[in-house]
PDB file of C-alpha atoms in Angstrom:
ATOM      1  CA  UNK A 301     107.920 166.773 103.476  1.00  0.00           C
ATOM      2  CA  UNK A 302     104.441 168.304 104.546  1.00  0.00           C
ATOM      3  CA  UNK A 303     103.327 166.479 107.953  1.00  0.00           C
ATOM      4  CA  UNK A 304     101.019 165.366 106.201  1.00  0.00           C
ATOM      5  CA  UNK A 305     102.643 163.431 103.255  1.00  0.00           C
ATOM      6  CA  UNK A 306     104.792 162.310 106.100  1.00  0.00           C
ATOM      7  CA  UNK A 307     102.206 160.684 107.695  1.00  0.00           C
ATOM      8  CA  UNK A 308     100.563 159.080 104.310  1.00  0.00           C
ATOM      9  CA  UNK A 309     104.575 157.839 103.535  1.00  0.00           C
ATOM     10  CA  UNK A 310     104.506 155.565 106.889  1.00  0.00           C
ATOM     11  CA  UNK A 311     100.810 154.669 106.629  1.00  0.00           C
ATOM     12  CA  UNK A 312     102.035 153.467 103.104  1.00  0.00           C
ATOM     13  CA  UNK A 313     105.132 151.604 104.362  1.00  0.00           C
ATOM     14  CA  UNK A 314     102.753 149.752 107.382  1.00  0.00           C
ATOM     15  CA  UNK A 315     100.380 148.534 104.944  1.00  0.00           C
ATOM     16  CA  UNK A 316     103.545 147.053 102.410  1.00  0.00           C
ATOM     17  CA  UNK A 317     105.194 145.764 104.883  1.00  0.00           C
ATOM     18  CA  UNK A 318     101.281 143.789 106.976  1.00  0.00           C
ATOM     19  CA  UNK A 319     100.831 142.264 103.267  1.00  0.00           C
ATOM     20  CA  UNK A 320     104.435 141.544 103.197  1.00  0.00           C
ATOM     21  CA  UNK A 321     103.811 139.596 106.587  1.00  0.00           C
ATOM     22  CA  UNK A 322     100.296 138.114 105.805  1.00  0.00           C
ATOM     23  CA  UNK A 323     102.484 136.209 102.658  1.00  0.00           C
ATOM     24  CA  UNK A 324     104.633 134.513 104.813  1.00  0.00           C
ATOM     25  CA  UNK A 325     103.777 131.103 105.906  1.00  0.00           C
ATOM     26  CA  UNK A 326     102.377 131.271 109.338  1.00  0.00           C
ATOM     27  CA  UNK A 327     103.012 127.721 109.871  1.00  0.00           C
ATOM     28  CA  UNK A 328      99.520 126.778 110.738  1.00  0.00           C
ATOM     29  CA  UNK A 329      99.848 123.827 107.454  1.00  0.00           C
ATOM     30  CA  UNK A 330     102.867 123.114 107.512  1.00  0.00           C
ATOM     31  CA  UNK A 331     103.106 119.994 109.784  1.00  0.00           C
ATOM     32  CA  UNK A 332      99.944 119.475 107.414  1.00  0.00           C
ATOM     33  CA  UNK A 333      98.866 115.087 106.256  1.00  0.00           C
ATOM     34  CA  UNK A 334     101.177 114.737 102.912  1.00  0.00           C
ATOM     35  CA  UNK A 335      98.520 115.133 100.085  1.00  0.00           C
ATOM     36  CA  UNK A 336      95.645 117.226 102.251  1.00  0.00           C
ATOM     37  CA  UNK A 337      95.375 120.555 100.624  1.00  0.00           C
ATOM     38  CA  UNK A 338      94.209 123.675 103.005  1.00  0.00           C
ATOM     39  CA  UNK A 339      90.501 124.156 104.016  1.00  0.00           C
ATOM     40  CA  UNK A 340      88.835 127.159 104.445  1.00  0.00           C
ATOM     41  CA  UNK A 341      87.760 128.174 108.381  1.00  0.00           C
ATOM     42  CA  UNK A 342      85.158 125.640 109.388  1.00  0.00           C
ATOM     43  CA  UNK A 343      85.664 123.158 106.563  1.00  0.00           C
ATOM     44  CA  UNK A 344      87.244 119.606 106.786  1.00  0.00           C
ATOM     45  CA  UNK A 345      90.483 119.035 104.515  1.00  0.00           C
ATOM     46  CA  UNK A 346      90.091 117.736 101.367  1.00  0.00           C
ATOM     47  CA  UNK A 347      92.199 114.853 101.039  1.00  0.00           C
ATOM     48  CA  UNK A 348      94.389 113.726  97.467  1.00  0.00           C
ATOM     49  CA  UNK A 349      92.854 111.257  95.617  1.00  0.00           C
ATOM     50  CA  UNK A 350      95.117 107.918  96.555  1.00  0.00           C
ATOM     51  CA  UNK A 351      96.578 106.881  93.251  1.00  0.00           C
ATOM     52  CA  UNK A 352      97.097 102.970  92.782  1.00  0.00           C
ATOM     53  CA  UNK A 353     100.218 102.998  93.442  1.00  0.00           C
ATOM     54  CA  UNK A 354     100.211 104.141  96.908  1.00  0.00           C
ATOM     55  CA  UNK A 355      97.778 101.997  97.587  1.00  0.00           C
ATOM     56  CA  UNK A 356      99.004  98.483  99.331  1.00  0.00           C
ATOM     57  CA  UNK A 357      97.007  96.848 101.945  1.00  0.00           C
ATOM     58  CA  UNK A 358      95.579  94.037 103.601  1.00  0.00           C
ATOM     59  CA  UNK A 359      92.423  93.485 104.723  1.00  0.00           C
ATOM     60  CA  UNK A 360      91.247  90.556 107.881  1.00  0.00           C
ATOM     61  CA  UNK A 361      88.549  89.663 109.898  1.00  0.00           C
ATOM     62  CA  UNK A 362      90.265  90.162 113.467  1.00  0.00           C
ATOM     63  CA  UNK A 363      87.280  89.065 115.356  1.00  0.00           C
ATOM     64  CA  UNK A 364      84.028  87.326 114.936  1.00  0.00           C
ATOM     65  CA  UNK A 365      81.657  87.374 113.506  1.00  0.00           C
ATOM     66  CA  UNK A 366      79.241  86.870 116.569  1.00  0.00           C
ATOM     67  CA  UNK A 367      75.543  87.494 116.938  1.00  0.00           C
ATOM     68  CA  UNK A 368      73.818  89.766 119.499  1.00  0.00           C
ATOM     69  CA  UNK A 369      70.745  88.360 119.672  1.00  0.00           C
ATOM     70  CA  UNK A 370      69.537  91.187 122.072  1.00  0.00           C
ATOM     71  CA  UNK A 371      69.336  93.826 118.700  1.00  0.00           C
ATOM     72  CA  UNK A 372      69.657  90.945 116.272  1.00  0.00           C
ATOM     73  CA  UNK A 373      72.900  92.020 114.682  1.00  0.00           C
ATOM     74  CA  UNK A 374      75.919  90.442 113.315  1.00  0.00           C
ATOM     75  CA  UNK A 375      79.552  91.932 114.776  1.00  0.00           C
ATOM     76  CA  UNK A 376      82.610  91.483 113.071  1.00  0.00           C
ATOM     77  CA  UNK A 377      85.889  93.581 113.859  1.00  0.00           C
ATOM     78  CA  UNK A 378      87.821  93.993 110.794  1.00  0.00           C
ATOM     79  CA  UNK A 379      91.878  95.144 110.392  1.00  0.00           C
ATOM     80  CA  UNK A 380      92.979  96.978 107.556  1.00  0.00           C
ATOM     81  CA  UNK A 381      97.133  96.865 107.041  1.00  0.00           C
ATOM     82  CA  UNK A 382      98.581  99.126 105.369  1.00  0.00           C
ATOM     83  CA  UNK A 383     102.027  98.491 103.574  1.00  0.00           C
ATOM     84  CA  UNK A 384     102.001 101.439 101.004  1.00  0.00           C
ATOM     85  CA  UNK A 385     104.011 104.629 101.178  1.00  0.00           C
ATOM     86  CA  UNK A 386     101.682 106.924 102.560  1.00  0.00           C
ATOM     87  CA  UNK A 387      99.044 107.279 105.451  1.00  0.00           C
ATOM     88  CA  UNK A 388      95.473 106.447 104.912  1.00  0.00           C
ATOM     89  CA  UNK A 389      93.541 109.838 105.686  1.00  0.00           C
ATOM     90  CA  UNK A 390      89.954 108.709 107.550  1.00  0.00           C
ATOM     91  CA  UNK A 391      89.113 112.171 108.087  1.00  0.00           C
ATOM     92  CA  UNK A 392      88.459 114.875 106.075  1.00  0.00           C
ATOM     93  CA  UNK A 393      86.963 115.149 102.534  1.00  0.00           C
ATOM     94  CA  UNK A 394      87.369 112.136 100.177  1.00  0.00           C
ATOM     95  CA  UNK A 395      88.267 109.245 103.747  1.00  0.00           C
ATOM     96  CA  UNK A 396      89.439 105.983 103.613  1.00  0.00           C
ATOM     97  CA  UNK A 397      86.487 104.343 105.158  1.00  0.00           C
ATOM     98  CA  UNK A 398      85.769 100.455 105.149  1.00  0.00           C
ATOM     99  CA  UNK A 399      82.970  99.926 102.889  1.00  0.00           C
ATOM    100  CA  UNK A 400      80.560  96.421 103.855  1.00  0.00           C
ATOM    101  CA  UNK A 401      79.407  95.166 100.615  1.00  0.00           C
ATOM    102  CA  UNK A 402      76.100  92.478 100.389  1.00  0.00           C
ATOM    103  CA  UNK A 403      77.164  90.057  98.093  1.00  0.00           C
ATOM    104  CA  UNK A 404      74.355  88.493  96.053  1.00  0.00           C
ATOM    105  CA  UNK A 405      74.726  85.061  94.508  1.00  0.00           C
ATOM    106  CA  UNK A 406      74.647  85.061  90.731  1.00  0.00           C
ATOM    107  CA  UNK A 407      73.624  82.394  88.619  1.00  0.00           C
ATOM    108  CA  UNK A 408      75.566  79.344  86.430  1.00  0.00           C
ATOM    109  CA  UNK A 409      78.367  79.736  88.722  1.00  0.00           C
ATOM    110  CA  UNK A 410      79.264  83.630  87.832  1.00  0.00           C
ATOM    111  CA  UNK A 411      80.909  85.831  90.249  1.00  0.00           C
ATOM    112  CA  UNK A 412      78.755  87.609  93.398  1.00  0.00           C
ATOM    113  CA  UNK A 413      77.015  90.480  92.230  1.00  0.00           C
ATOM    114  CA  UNK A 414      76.952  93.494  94.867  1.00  0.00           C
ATOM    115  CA  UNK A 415      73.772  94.194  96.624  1.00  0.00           C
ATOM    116  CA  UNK A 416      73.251  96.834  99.239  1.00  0.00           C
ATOM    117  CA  UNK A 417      76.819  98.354 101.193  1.00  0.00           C
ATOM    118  CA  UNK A 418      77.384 100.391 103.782  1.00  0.00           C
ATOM    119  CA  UNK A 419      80.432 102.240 105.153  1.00  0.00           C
ATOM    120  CA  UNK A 420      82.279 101.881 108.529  1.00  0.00           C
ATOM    121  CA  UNK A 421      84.567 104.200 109.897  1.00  0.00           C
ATOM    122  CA  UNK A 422      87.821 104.164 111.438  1.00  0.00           C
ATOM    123  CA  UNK A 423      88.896 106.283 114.325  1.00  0.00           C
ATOM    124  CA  UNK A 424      92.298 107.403 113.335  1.00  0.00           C
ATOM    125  CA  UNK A 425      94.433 107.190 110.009  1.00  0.00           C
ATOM    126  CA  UNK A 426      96.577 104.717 109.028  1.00  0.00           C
ATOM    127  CA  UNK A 427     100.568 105.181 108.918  1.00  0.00           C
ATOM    128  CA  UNK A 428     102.446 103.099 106.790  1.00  0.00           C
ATOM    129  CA  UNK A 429     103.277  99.638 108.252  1.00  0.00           C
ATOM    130  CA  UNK A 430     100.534 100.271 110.907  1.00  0.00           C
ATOM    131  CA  UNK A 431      97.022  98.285 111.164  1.00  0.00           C
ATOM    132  CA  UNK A 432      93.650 100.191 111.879  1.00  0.00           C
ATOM    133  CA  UNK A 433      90.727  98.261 113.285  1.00  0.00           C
ATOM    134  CA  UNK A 434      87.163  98.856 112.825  1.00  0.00           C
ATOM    135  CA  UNK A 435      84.140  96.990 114.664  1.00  0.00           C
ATOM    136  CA  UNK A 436      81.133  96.689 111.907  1.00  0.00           C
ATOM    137  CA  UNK A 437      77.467  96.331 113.201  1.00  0.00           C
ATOM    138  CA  UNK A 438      75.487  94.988 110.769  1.00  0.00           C
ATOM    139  CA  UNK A 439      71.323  94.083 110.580  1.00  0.00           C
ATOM    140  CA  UNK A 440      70.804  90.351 110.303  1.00  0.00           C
ATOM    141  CA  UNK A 441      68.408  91.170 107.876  1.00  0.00           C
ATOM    142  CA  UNK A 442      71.465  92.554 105.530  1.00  0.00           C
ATOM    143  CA  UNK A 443      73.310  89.599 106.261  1.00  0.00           C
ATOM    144  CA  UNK A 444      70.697  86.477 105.985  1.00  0.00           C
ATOM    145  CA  UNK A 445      71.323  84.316 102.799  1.00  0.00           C
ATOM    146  CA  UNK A 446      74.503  86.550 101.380  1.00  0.00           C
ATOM    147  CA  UNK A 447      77.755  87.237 101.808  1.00  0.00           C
ATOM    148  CA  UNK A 448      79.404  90.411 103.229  1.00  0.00           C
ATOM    149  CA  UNK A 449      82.730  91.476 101.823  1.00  0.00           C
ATOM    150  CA  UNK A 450      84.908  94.171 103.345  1.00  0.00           C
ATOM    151  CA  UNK A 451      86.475  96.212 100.970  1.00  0.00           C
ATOM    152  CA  UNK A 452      88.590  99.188 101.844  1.00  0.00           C
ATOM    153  CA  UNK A 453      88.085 102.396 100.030  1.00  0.00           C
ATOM    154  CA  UNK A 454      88.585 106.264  99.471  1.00  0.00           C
ATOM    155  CA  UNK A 455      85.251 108.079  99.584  1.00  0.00           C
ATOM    156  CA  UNK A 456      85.143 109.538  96.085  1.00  0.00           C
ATOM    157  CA  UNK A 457      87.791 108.237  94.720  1.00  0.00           C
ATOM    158  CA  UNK A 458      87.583 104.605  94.309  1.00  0.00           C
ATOM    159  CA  UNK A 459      87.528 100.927  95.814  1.00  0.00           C
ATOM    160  CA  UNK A 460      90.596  99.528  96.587  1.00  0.00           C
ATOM    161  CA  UNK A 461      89.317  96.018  96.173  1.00  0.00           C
ATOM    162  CA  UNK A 462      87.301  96.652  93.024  1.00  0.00           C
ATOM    163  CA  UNK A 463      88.952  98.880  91.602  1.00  0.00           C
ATOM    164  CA  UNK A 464      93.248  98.652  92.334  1.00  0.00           C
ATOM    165  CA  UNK A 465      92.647  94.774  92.833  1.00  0.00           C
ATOM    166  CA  UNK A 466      93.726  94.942  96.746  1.00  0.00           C
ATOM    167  CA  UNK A 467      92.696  92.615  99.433  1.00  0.00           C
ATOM    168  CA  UNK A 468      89.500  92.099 100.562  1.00  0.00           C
ATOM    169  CA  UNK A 469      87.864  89.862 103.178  1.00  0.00           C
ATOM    170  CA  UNK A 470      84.593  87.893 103.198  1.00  0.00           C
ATOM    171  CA  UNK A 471      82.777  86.408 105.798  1.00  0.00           C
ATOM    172  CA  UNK A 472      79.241  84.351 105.190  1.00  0.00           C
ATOM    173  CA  UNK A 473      76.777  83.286 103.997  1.00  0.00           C
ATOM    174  CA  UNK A 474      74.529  83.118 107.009  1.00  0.00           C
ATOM    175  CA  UNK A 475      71.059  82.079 107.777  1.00  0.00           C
ATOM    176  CA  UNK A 476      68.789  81.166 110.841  1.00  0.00           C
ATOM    177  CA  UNK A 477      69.355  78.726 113.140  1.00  0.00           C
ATOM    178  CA  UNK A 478      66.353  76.526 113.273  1.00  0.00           C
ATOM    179  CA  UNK A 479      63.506  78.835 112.258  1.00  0.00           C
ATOM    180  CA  UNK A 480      63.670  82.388 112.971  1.00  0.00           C
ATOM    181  CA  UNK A 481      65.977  83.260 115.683  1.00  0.00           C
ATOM    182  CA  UNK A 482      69.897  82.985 115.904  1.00  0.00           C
ATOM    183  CA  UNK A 483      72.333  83.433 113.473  1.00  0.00           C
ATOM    184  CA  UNK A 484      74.225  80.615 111.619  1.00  0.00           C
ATOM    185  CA  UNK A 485      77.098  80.028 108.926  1.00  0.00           C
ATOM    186  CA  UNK A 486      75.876  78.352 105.779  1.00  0.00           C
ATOM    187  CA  UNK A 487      76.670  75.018 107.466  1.00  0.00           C
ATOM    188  CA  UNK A 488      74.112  75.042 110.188  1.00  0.00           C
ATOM    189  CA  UNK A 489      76.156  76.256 113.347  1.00  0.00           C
ATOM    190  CA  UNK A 490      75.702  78.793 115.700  1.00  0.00           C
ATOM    191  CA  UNK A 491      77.637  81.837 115.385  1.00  0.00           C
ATOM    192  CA  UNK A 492      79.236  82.823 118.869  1.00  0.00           C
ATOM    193  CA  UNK A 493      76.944  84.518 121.228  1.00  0.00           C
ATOM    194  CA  UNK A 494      78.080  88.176 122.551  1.00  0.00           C
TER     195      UNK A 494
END
């Protein structure tokens, strides 16, 4: 062989065998959430969509509710159990998040109909068989004459309440306590006092 063509041969083989290496797993997803699929550089995961099936949880109020009457808000801490087969992803694309849903009273004795929600985020996912808490802050204004129901859910995907029949929990209805300060049950009595 010419130098030359020598030279062209092992440039050849180097680039063969750096795509040969670039295919192999480098590891880096491997140890990977079961059902989060690669993101590119800078992006969050996107997260499978959560299939009924794997979906088996309970929801609670854990603590409260209680009123801060310094910002006029109602506090509740709320536990979300998970008993299915897989771990609830609550980062990401497509979270489990707990979503805090106004429930408005219907008419001739029909079911709640949903009014304003909001979301409420938990700080680490969920393993099977493990619970993970979330404290919800929410305007008294939201809260006054309704209901609030918690209902678990997967951004995106759906409600795990409303949609794969799962636990939920509600708390309320609430109103003022004498006139227009505190916050009360429906029955007239003071919510604790944070």
């Amino acid at each position: 062989m010419k130098p030359r063509t020598a030279s062209l041969t092992r440039m050849a083989w180097f680039v063969a065998g750096a795509i040969a290496l670039s295919a192999c797993s480098s590891g880096k997803n491997e140890d990977a959430a079961a059902g989060a699929q690669p993101a590119s550089a800078g992006q969050d995961p996107v997260n499978a969509p959560l299939k009924a099936e794997l979906v088996n949880i309970e929801v609670k109020v854990a603590k409260g509710p209680s009123y801060d009457a310094a910002t006029d808000q109602l506090r509740v801490t709320v536990a979300l159990t998970n008993n299915g087969p897989v771990t609830l992803p609550v980062t990401g694309r497509n979270p489990v998040t707990m979503g805090v849903v106004q429930k408005l009273a219907s008419d001739n004795g029909l079911p709640d109909k949903r009014g304003e929600e909001t979301r409420a985020a938990f700080s680490e996912d969920i393993p099977p068989t493990q619970t993970g808490l979330v404290e919800v802050t929410l305007p008294a204004a939201f809260v006054i004459g309704h209901k609030v129901e918690f209902d678990a859910l997967q951004e995106g995907v759906a409600w795990f309440g409303f949609t794969y029949d799962q636990d939920t929990a509600v708390v309320g209805p609430f109103q003022r306590c004498g006139g227009d300060s505190g916050l009360c049950g429906s029955d007239g009595t003071p919510l604790p006092a944070l």
